RNA sequence: GGCCCGGUCGUCUAGUGGUUAGGAUGCCGCCCUUUCAAGGCGGAGGUCGCGGGUUCAAGUCCCGUCCGGGCUACCA
């Protein structure tokens, strides 16, 4: 069996993680079976269309490592791949005519106001809401003609058969039955001449020979309409795969209201695409057993519909953080540095970190420092980044964590100063260190360690803590950070002497 | 309200009639250690939503019930 799947977003906003997961499943299923992945843009809603959005869709997909064989950007045997263009090409009109002629669709001329009124009436009387006939489902041809002569703008609705059971065979949930009397007649063609999702998506899925329609669970309710349409047209429906929704920690379906769930926000926030993809794949799907750290290749190799789960999942940021840290630690030094520098230099990064929610972190400015250092002293900057690798959760962590390497006078944590610089032996310690380091070009890690250990021994300190901590505070302004000896060697004598001297003044 | 879907540690999940219900994350502790992490080891955390059945045996099958969610547009 040859698999043909499609990711069919509407360009009404940047893709968020729930949305992109279906794209991932499409991609993985196609790869697993050596099938074809199609990108189709469903831009039939002219009012909600956001210009530039298609670029975000393509960018999100590419960033996460997905590709497709047919789409608006690369054409294909079923082009065009934008529904607005397909509409222009007259692809949908023919089928509307067929439906109209067979009596499986009809024209309706209610105004939006009349429809709203009808809904209100249904609400008040606790009736099922929707269009179950109105005055037009059974209107005579002369009534329709009269309305058209008056120049009324009508829509075309599907005539859903009554008194029947419509069966949806879902790949995840199995057989789902609907009483067709509870299904209202959906609009197929809007008054502006554009097809609705119900018409366009089904026609395209059929014409493009899509074998599996992977879409969100929120579509289950309208699936019987789609099946009725397929039946009316005499087509065999594709396999429907309704994947569960992803919820926010509030238990509601993930949306833009949940903060940073736009896929493209994860990039400037310092997440690795391999981590995000791995993590998202595992919400609602499992390879079985205990596997969870998987590359895209492994994911594709393991992915089948069997592993899909019916119950919805919560997007757990903390677990994503862990996974992201894992992938950061897996990067080799060169690769890690490249990624951090690329992130630091990106305009997208400064835009993200200057947004209201993040501006107070100062990360934007710290990234600028990192960027500058990467240009002027690439070797030094690289070593600094590598020293922080074990401690990072996101790539954005490197900016604040490396900051002390890149500024002349790092900001001092007042609490750290109080705790470690007020000790009696500290002035002498700093002076001795300055003397030892003075005029030297460089020191090795081993030399730094010997320096401190010898001083401790000479002054009767059994533990290294009282020596190490004041020096760390003097050099970095903080009590936390990389191994002190490594950090000292990288900083070098010149920077150390300067900072020791500054610290000596307040000690 | 109506229609529909779902329900295993806080969270993501393994599990397809017989397991001390496993793993991961998060949390706690110990080890390592100059700090923080990372890493290693260990711990707490689940009456498998609840109640009935079927069966020698049920998280696994059936029914009911509760709770959660989705849809209810000339949006997708």
Coordinates of C-alpha atoms (C1' of nucleotides) in Angstrom, one line a residue:
Chain A
X1 CA 0.0 0.0 0.0
X2 CA 1.4 3.4 -0.9
X3 CA 0.8 6.0 1.7
X4 CA -0.1 9.6 0.8
X5 CA -0.7 12.0 3.6
X6 CA -1.1 15.7 3.8
X7 CA -0.6 18.5 6.3
X8 CA -3.2 21.1 5.5
X9 CA -3.0 24.1 7.8
X10 CA -4.9 27.3 7.3
X11 CA -2.7 30.4 7.2
X12 CA -4.4 32.1 10.1
X13 CA -1.6 32.1 12.6
X14 CA 1.9 30.7 13.2
X15 CA 1.7 27.0 13.9
X16 CA 1.6 26.0 17.5
X17 CA 2.8 22.7 19.0
X18 CA -0.5 21.0 18.9
X19 CA -1.0 21.8 15.3
X20 CA 2.6 20.9 14.3
X21 CA 2.3 17.5 15.9
X22 CA -0.2 16.4 13.3
X23 CA 2.4 17.5 10.7
X24 CA 5.0 15.5 12.5
X25 CA 2.8 12.4 12.4
X26 CA 2.1 12.9 8.7
X27 CA 5.8 13.2 8.0
X28 CA 6.7 10.2 10.1
X29 CA 4.0 8.0 8.6
X30 CA 5.0 8.9 5.1
X31 CA 8.7 8.3 5.9
X32 CA 7.9 5.0 7.7
X33 CA 6.1 3.6 4.7
X34 CA 8.1 5.3 2.0
X35 CA 5.1 7.3 1.0
X36 CA 4.4 10.9 0.0
X37 CA 3.9 13.8 2.2
X38 CA 1.9 16.8 0.9
X39 CA 1.7 20.3 2.1
X40 CA -1.6 22.0 1.2
X41 CA -2.6 25.5 2.2
X42 CA -6.2 25.8 3.2
X43 CA -6.7 29.5 2.7
X44 CA -10.5 29.6 2.0
X45 CA -11.2 32.0 4.8
X46 CA -10.3 35.3 3.3
X47 CA -11.3 37.2 6.5
X48 CA -9.0 35.4 8.8
X49 CA -6.0 35.1 6.5
X50 CA -2.8 36.5 7.9
X51 CA -0.3 37.5 5.2
X52 CA 3.2 36.0 5.7
X53 CA 1.7 33.1 7.7
X54 CA 2.6 30.6 5.0
X55 CA 6.2 31.4 5.5
X56 CA 5.9 30.7 9.2
X57 CA 4.3 27.3 8.3
X58 CA 7.1 26.4 6.0
X59 CA 9.7 27.7 8.4
X60 CA 8.3 25.7 11.4
X61 CA 8.2 22.5 9.4
X62 CA 11.8 23.0 8.1
X63 CA 13.1 24.0 11.5
X64 CA 11.8 20.8 13.1
X65 CA 13.4 18.8 10.3
X66 CA 10.4 17.9 8.2
X67 CA 10.0 18.0 4.5
X68 CA 7.4 17.2 1.9
X69 CA 7.4 16.0 -1.7
X70 CA 4.4 18.0 -3.0
X71 CA 3.4 21.5 -2.0
X72 CA 2.8 25.1 -3.0
X73 CA 6.6 25.8 -2.9
X74 CA 7.6 22.9 -5.0
X75 CA 4.6 21.9 -7.1
X76 CA 3.6 18.4 -7.8
X77 CA 1.3 16.3 -9.9
X78 CA -1.8 17.7 -8.3
X79 CA -0.9 21.3 -8.3
X80 CA -1.9 23.9 -7.3
X81 CA -1.6 23.3 -3.6
X82 CA -3.3 26.4 -2.3
X83 CA -7.0 26.2 -2.1
X84 CA -7.5 29.8 -3.2
X85 CA -5.7 28.9 -6.4
X86 CA -7.6 25.7 -6.8
X87 CA -10.8 27.7 -6.4
X88 CA -9.6 30.1 -9.2
X89 CA -8.9 27.1 -11.3
X90 CA -12.6 26.1 -10.9
X91 CA -11.8 22.8 -9.2
X92 CA -14.6 23.0 -6.7
X93 CA -17.4 24.4 -8.9
X94 CA -17.8 21.3 -10.9
X95 CA -18.4 19.2 -7.9
X96 CA -20.9 21.7 -6.5
X97 CA -22.8 21.4 -9.8
X98 CA -22.8 17.6 -9.6
X99 CA -24.1 17.7 -6.0
X100 CA -26.8 20.3 -7.0
X101 CA -27.9 18.2 -10.0
X102 CA -28.2 15.1 -8.0
X103 CA -30.1 16.8 -5.2
X104 CA -27.4 16.1 -2.7
X105 CA -26.9 19.8 -2.2
X106 CA -29.2 22.8 -2.3
X107 CA -29.1 26.5 -2.3
X108 CA -30.1 28.4 0.8
X109 CA -30.6 32.1 1.1
X110 CA -30.9 33.0 4.8
X111 CA -29.0 36.1 5.8
X112 CA -26.5 35.9 8.6
X113 CA -28.9 37.7 10.8
X114 CA -31.7 35.2 10.1
X115 CA -29.3 32.4 11.0
X116 CA -28.3 34.1 14.2
X117 CA -32.0 34.5 15.1
X118 CA -32.6 30.8 14.4
X119 CA -29.7 29.8 16.6
X120 CA -31.0 32.0 19.4
X121 CA -34.5 30.4 19.1
X122 CA -32.9 27.0 19.2
X123 CA -30.9 27.9 22.3
X124 CA -33.8 29.3 24.2
X125 CA -35.9 26.2 23.4
X126 CA -33.1 23.8 24.1
X127 CA -33.3 22.5 20.6
X128 CA -30.3 21.0 18.8
X129 CA -28.5 23.9 17.2
X130 CA -27.7 24.0 13.5
X131 CA -29.3 24.1 10.1
X132 CA -31.6 21.2 9.8
X133 CA -33.5 22.5 6.8
X134 CA -34.6 26.0 7.3
X135 CA -36.9 27.0 4.5
X136 CA -34.6 26.0 1.8
X137 CA -33.8 22.3 2.1
X138 CA -37.2 21.5 0.7
X139 CA -37.8 24.7 -1.3
X140 CA -39.3 24.4 -4.7
X141 CA -37.2 25.2 -7.8
X142 CA -39.4 28.2 -8.4
X143 CA -38.7 29.6 -4.9
X144 CA -35.0 29.3 -5.6
X145 CA -35.3 30.9 -8.9
X146 CA -37.3 33.7 -7.4
X147 CA -34.6 34.3 -4.7
X148 CA -31.9 34.3 -7.4
X149 CA -33.8 36.8 -9.5
X150 CA -34.0 39.1 -6.5
X151 CA -30.2 39.0 -6.5
X152 CA -30.0 37.3 -3.1
X153 CA -26.6 36.0 -2.2
X154 CA -27.1 32.3 -1.3
X155 CA -24.9 29.5 -0.1
X156 CA -24.9 25.9 -1.1
X157 CA -25.5 23.3 1.6
X158 CA -25.0 19.6 1.7
X159 CA -28.3 17.7 2.0
X160 CA -27.4 15.3 4.8
X161 CA -29.5 12.1 4.5
X162 CA -32.1 11.7 7.3
X163 CA -33.0 8.7 9.3
X164 CA -29.7 6.9 8.9
X165 CA -26.7 5.9 10.8
X166 CA -23.4 7.3 9.5
X167 CA -20.4 5.3 10.5
X168 CA -16.9 6.7 11.0
X169 CA -14.2 4.1 11.0
X170 CA -11.5 5.8 13.0
X171 CA -8.0 4.4 12.9
X172 CA -7.5 5.1 16.6
X173 CA -10.9 4.8 18.2
X174 CA -12.5 2.2 15.9
X175 CA -16.1 2.4 14.9
X176 CA -18.1 5.6 15.8
X177 CA -21.7 5.9 14.9
X178 CA -23.8 9.0 14.4
X179 CA -27.5 9.4 14.0
X180 CA -27.7 11.4 10.8
X181 CA -30.7 13.3 12.2
X182 CA -28.3 15.0 14.6
X183 CA -26.1 16.2 11.8
X184 CA -27.0 19.6 10.4
X185 CA -26.5 20.6 6.8
X186 CA -23.1 22.2 6.4
X187 CA -22.4 25.0 4.1
X188 CA -20.3 23.8 1.2
X189 CA -20.0 27.0 -0.8
X190 CA -20.0 30.4 0.9
X191 CA -21.8 33.5 -0.4
X192 CA -18.5 34.9 -1.5
X193 CA -18.0 31.9 -3.8
X194 CA -15.3 30.3 -1.7
X195 CA -15.7 26.7 -0.7
X196 CA -15.7 25.8 3.0
X197 CA -13.3 23.4 4.6
X198 CA -16.0 20.7 4.4
X199 CA -16.0 20.9 0.7
X200 CA -12.5 21.9 -0.2
X201 CA -10.6 19.6 2.1
X202 CA -12.6 16.5 1.0
X203 CA -12.5 17.2 -2.7
X204 CA -8.8 17.8 -2.4
X205 CA -8.1 14.8 -0.3
X206 CA -9.8 12.7 -2.9
X207 CA -8.3 14.4 -5.9
X208 CA -4.8 14.3 -4.4
X209 CA -5.3 10.6 -3.6
X210 CA -4.7 11.0 0.1
X211 CA -4.8 7.7 1.9
X212 CA -4.7 8.8 5.5
X213 CA -6.3 12.0 6.9
X214 CA -4.5 12.7 10.1
X215 CA -6.2 15.6 11.9
X216 CA -7.1 16.8 15.4
X217 CA -9.8 15.2 17.5
X218 CA -11.9 18.4 17.2
X219 CA -12.8 17.1 13.8
X220 CA -14.6 14.0 14.9
X221 CA -17.9 15.9 15.3
X222 CA -17.9 17.0 11.6
X223 CA -16.6 13.7 10.3
X224 CA -20.1 12.4 9.5
X225 CA -20.6 15.4 7.3
X226 CA -17.5 14.5 5.4
X227 CA -18.5 10.9 5.1
X228 CA -21.9 12.0 3.8
X229 CA -20.1 14.1 1.2
X230 CA -17.9 11.3 0.1
X231 CA -20.9 9.1 -0.3
X232 CA -22.8 11.7 -2.2
X233 CA -19.9 12.0 -4.6
X234 CA -19.5 8.3 -4.8
X235 CA -16.0 8.3 -3.5
X236 CA -14.3 6.0 -1.1
X237 CA -13.3 8.0 2.0
X238 CA -9.7 7.9 3.1
X239 CA -8.6 6.4 6.4
X240 CA -9.5 8.9 9.2
X241 CA -7.0 9.2 12.0
X242 CA -8.2 11.6 14.7
X243 CA -5.4 12.3 17.0
X244 CA -6.1 13.5 20.6
X245 CA -5.7 17.2 21.4
X246 CA -2.8 18.5 23.3
X247 CA -3.9 20.4 26.4
X248 CA -2.2 23.2 28.4
X249 CA -1.6 22.8 32.1
X250 CA -5.1 24.2 32.6
X251 CA -6.6 21.2 30.9
X252 CA -7.9 23.1 27.9
X253 CA -6.9 22.6 24.3
X254 CA -3.6 24.3 23.5
X255 CA -4.0 27.6 21.8
X256 CA -2.3 30.9 21.4
X257 CA -3.6 31.8 24.8
X258 CA -1.2 29.4 26.4
X259 CA 1.8 31.7 25.9
X260 CA 4.8 30.4 24.0
X261 CA 3.3 27.6 22.2
X262 CA 4.1 28.9 18.7
X263 CA 6.6 26.6 17.3
X264 CA 8.8 29.4 16.1
X265 CA 9.0 30.9 19.6
X266 CA 10.9 27.8 20.8
X267 CA 13.8 28.6 18.6
X268 CA 14.8 32.0 20.1
X269 CA 13.9 30.6 23.5
X270 CA 16.9 28.2 23.0
X271 CA 15.2 24.9 22.3
X272 CA 16.8 22.4 19.9
X273 CA 14.5 21.2 17.1
X274 CA 15.5 17.6 17.7
X275 CA 14.4 17.9 21.3
X276 CA 11.1 19.6 20.5
X277 CA 10.3 17.1 17.8
X278 CA 11.2 14.2 20.0
X279 CA 9.1 15.5 22.8
X280 CA 6.1 16.4 20.8
X281 CA 6.0 13.1 19.0
X282 CA 5.7 11.4 22.4
X283 CA 2.5 13.3 23.4
X284 CA -0.1 10.9 22.1
X285 CA 2.1 8.4 20.6
X286 CA 4.5 5.8 22.0
X287 CA 6.8 3.3 20.3
X288 CA 5.9 0.8 23.1
X289 CA 8.2 -0.3 25.8
X290 CA 10.5 2.2 27.5
X291 CA 11.9 4.0 24.6
X292 CA 11.7 7.8 24.6
X293 CA 15.0 9.5 23.5
X294 CA 14.7 9.1 19.7
X295 CA 16.2 10.9 16.7
X296 CA 14.0 11.7 13.8
X297 CA 15.3 8.7 11.9
X298 CA 14.4 6.4 14.9
X299 CA 11.0 8.1 15.2
X300 CA 10.3 7.4 11.5
X301 CA 11.5 3.9 11.8
X302 CA 9.3 3.2 14.7
X303 CA 6.2 5.2 13.8
X304 CA 3.0 3.4 13.0
X305 CA -0.7 4.2 13.7
X306 CA -0.8 1.4 16.3
X307 CA 1.2 3.5 18.8
X308 CA -1.3 6.4 18.6
X309 CA -3.3 7.0 21.8
X310 CA -6.9 8.0 22.1
X311 CA -6.6 10.1 25.3
X312 CA -5.5 13.7 25.3
X313 CA -2.1 14.8 26.7
X314 CA -0.8 17.8 28.6
X315 CA 2.2 19.7 27.3
X316 CA 4.7 19.4 30.1
X317 CA 7.3 22.1 29.8
X318 CA 9.5 20.6 32.5
X319 CA 10.0 17.4 30.7
X320 CA 10.7 19.3 27.5
X321 CA 13.4 21.2 29.4
X322 CA 15.0 18.0 30.6
X323 CA 15.0 16.6 27.1
X324 CA 16.4 19.8 25.7
X325 CA 19.2 19.7 28.2
X326 CA 19.9 16.1 27.2
X327 CA 20.3 17.1 23.6
X328 CA 22.5 20.0 24.4
X329 CA 24.8 17.8 26.3
X330 CA 24.9 15.4 23.3
X331 CA 26.3 18.2 21.1
X332 CA 30.0 18.2 20.4
X333 CA 31.9 21.4 21.3
X334 CA 32.0 22.8 17.8
X335 CA 28.4 22.0 17.1
X336 CA 27.3 23.5 20.4
X337 CA 29.2 26.7 19.8
X338 CA 27.9 27.1 16.3
X339 CA 24.3 26.8 17.5
X340 CA 24.8 29.2 20.4
X341 CA 26.5 31.8 18.2
X342 CA 23.9 31.5 15.5
X343 CA 21.2 32.0 18.1
X344 CA 23.0 35.0 19.6
X345 CA 23.4 36.7 16.2
X346 CA 19.8 36.1 15.1
X347 CA 17.5 39.1 14.8
X348 CA 14.7 36.8 15.8
X349 CA 16.5 36.2 19.1
X350 CA 16.8 39.9 20.0
X351 CA 13.2 40.4 19.0
X352 CA 12.0 37.6 21.2
X353 CA 14.0 38.7 24.3
X354 CA 13.0 42.3 24.0
X355 CA 9.3 41.4 24.2
X356 CA 7.6 42.6 27.3
X357 CA 7.6 39.3 29.1
X358 CA 11.3 38.7 28.6
X359 CA 12.9 42.1 28.5
X360 CA 13.6 42.2 32.2
X361 CA 15.8 39.1 32.0
X362 CA 18.4 41.1 30.1
X363 CA 19.1 38.1 28.0
X364 CA 19.0 40.1 24.8
X365 CA 22.0 42.3 25.9
X366 CA 23.9 39.3 27.2
X367 CA 23.5 37.6 23.9
X368 CA 24.9 40.7 22.3
X369 CA 28.0 40.4 24.5
X370 CA 28.3 36.8 23.6
X371 CA 28.0 37.6 20.0
X372 CA 30.7 40.3 20.2
X373 CA 33.1 38.0 22.0
X374 CA 32.5 35.2 19.4
X375 CA 33.6 37.7 16.8
X376 CA 36.6 39.2 18.6
X377 CA 37.9 36.1 20.5
X378 CA 36.2 33.1 19.0
X379 CA 38.5 30.6 20.8
X380 CA 37.9 32.2 24.2
X381 CA 34.1 32.4 23.6
X382 CA 34.0 28.8 22.5
X383 CA 35.8 27.5 25.6
X384 CA 33.4 29.6 27.7
X385 CA 30.4 28.0 26.1
X386 CA 31.8 24.5 26.5
X387 CA 32.4 25.1 30.2
X388 CA 28.7 25.8 30.7
X389 CA 27.4 22.9 28.6
X390 CA 26.7 20.5 31.5
X391 CA 24.7 23.2 33.2
X392 CA 22.4 24.4 30.4
X393 CA 18.8 23.6 29.9
X394 CA 18.3 25.8 26.9
X395 CA 20.7 27.5 24.5
X396 CA 19.5 30.8 25.9
X397 CA 21.0 29.8 29.3
X398 CA 24.4 30.4 27.8
X399 CA 23.9 34.1 27.5
X400 CA 23.5 34.9 31.2
X401 CA 25.7 32.0 32.4
X402 CA 28.7 33.1 30.2
X403 CA 28.2 36.8 30.8
X404 CA 31.0 37.1 33.3
X405 CA 33.5 35.8 30.8
X406 CA 32.7 38.6 28.4
X407 CA 32.4 41.8 30.4
X408 CA 35.3 43.6 32.2
X409 CA 33.5 44.0 35.5
X410 CA 30.8 41.4 36.0
X411 CA 27.9 42.4 38.2
X412 CA 28.3 41.2 41.8
X413 CA 25.6 39.3 43.6
X414 CA 25.3 41.3 46.9
X415 CA 24.5 38.2 48.9
X416 CA 27.6 36.5 47.6
X417 CA 29.7 39.5 48.5
X418 CA 28.3 39.6 52.0
X419 CA 28.9 35.9 52.5
X420 CA 32.4 35.4 51.1
X421 CA 34.2 38.7 50.7
X422 CA 34.0 39.8 54.4
X423 CA 36.2 37.0 55.7
X424 CA 39.4 38.0 57.5
X425 CA 41.8 36.0 55.3
X426 CA 40.3 37.3 52.0
X427 CA 42.3 40.5 51.5
X428 CA 45.6 38.5 52.0
X429 CA 44.4 35.7 49.8
X430 CA 43.5 38.2 47.0
X431 CA 46.8 40.0 47.3
X432 CA 48.8 36.8 47.2
X433 CA 46.9 35.6 44.2
X434 CA 47.5 38.9 42.4
X435 CA 51.2 38.6 43.2
X436 CA 51.4 35.1 41.8
X437 CA 49.5 36.0 38.7
X438 CA 51.0 39.4 38.0
X439 CA 52.9 39.7 34.7
X440 CA 52.0 36.2 33.6
X441 CA 50.6 35.5 30.1
X442 CA 48.6 32.4 30.9
X443 CA 48.1 29.8 33.6
X444 CA 47.0 26.2 33.3
X445 CA 44.1 24.5 35.1
X446 CA 46.6 22.5 37.1
X447 CA 48.6 25.6 38.1
X448 CA 45.5 27.3 39.3
X449 CA 44.6 24.3 41.4
X450 CA 48.1 24.1 42.9
X451 CA 48.0 27.8 43.6
X452 CA 44.9 27.5 45.7
X453 CA 45.7 24.3 47.4
X454 CA 49.2 25.5 48.3
X455 CA 47.8 28.7 49.7
X456 CA 45.2 26.8 51.7
X457 CA 47.8 24.5 53.1
X458 CA 50.2 27.3 54.0
X459 CA 47.5 29.1 55.9
X460 CA 46.1 26.2 57.7
X461 CA 42.9 25.6 55.8
X462 CA 41.8 22.0 55.7
X463 CA 38.9 22.6 53.3
X464 CA 39.2 24.4 50.1
X465 CA 35.8 26.1 50.4
X466 CA 36.9 29.3 52.2
X467 CA 39.5 29.8 49.5
X468 CA 37.5 28.8 46.5
X469 CA 34.3 30.7 47.2
X470 CA 35.8 34.2 47.7
X471 CA 37.8 33.8 44.6
X472 CA 34.8 32.6 42.6
X473 CA 32.8 35.6 43.8
X474 CA 35.6 38.0 42.9
X475 CA 36.0 36.5 39.5
X476 CA 32.4 35.8 38.5
X477 CA 30.3 37.8 40.9
X478 CA 28.4 34.7 41.8
X479 CA 28.5 31.6 43.9
X480 CA 27.5 29.3 41.2
X481 CA 29.2 28.4 37.9
X482 CA 31.7 26.1 36.2
X483 CA 34.6 24.5 38.0
X484 CA 36.8 27.2 39.4
X485 CA 40.1 26.0 38.2
X486 CA 38.9 25.6 34.6
X487 CA 37.2 29.0 34.8
X488 CA 40.4 30.6 36.1
X489 CA 42.6 29.2 33.4
X490 CA 40.2 30.3 30.7
X491 CA 39.9 33.8 32.2
X492 CA 43.7 34.2 32.3
X493 CA 46.0 36.2 34.5
X494 CA 45.1 39.7 33.1
X495 CA 41.4 39.4 33.7
X496 CA 41.9 37.7 37.1
X497 CA 44.2 40.4 38.4
X498 CA 41.8 43.2 37.4
X499 CA 38.9 41.5 39.1
X500 CA 40.8 40.5 42.2
X501 CA 41.9 44.1 42.5
X502 CA 38.3 45.4 42.2
X503 CA 37.1 42.8 44.7
X504 CA 40.0 43.7 47.0
X505 CA 38.5 47.2 47.3
X506 CA 35.3 46.0 48.7
X507 CA 36.7 43.1 50.7
Chain B
rG1 C1' -28.5 21.9 26.6
rG2 C1' -27.5 18.4 22.3
rC3 C1' -24.0 15.1 19.7
rC4 C1' -19.2 12.9 20.3
rC5 C1' -14.5 11.3 22.5
rG6 C1' -11.6 10.2 26.7
rG7 C1' -10.1 8.4 32.0
rU8 C1' -3.0 3.8 34.6
rC9 C1' 1.7 7.9 40.0
rG10 C1' 1.3 15.7 39.6
rU11 C1' 2.8 15.1 34.1
rC12 C1' 4.2 11.9 29.5
rU13 C1' 3.5 6.8 29.2
rA14 C1' 4.4 0.7 29.1
rG15 C1' 0.6 -2.8 29.7
rU16 C1' -3.8 -6.2 24.9
rG17 C1' -7.2 -11.8 31.3
rG18 C1' -2.6 -14.4 35.5
rU19 C1' 3.3 -8.7 36.5
rU20 C1' 5.3 -7.2 43.8
rA21 C1' 1.3 -2.5 37.8
rG22 C1' 7.2 -1.1 34.6
rG23 C1' 9.9 3.4 32.6
rA24 C1' 10.6 8.7 32.1
rU25 C1' 10.0 13.6 34.1
rG26 C1' 9.3 16.4 38.4
rC27 C1' 10.0 16.1 43.9
rC28 C1' 13.1 14.2 48.3
rG29 C1' 17.7 11.8 50.0
rC30 C1' 22.7 9.8 49.4
rC31 C1' 27.3 9.5 46.5
rC32 C1' 30.7 12.4 43.6
rU33 C1' 32.6 17.5 44.7
rU34 C1' 35.4 24.0 45.3
rU35 C1' 29.7 25.9 44.2
rC36 C1' 25.7 24.9 40.9
rA37 C1' 24.7 21.5 37.5
rA38 C1' 25.5 16.9 35.0
rG39 C1' 26.1 11.8 36.3
rG40 C1' 25.4 7.4 39.5
rC41 C1' 22.4 5.1 43.4
rG42 C1' 18.0 5.1 46.4
rG43 C1' 13.0 6.9 48.1
rA44 C1' 8.2 8.8 48.3
rG45 C1' 4.2 9.0 44.8
rG46 C1' -1.0 4.7 41.5
rU47 C1' -7.1 1.2 46.0
rC48 C1' -5.4 1.5 37.1
rG49 C1' -12.0 7.7 38.0
rC50 C1' -16.1 5.1 40.7
rG51 C1' -20.0 1.1 41.1
rG52 C1' -21.8 -3.3 39.4
rG53 C1' -21.2 -7.6 36.6
rU54 C1' -18.6 -11.9 33.2
rU55 C1' -14.5 -15.2 34.8
rC56 C1' -10.9 -19.8 38.8
rA57 C1' -8.5 -14.9 37.6
rA58 C1' -9.8 -7.9 35.2
rG59 C1' -6.0 -2.0 34.5
rU60 C1' -7.2 -5.3 30.5
rC61 C1' -14.1 -7.9 28.5
rC62 C1' -19.6 -5.9 29.4
rC63 C1' -23.1 -2.3 31.6
rG64 C1' -24.0 1.9 34.4
rU65 C1' -22.2 6.3 36.7
rC66 C1' -19.0 10.4 37.7
rC67 C1' -15.5 13.6 36.0
rG68 C1' -12.6 15.9 32.1
rG69 C1' -12.4 17.3 27.0
rG70 C1' -14.0 18.4 21.9
rC71 C1' -17.7 20.2 18.6
rU72 C1' -22.2 22.8 18.3
rA73 C1' -19.9 29.6 12.3
rC74 C1' -21.2 31.5 5.3
rC75 C1' -13.5 29.4 10.9
rA76 C1' -10.4 25.8 10.0

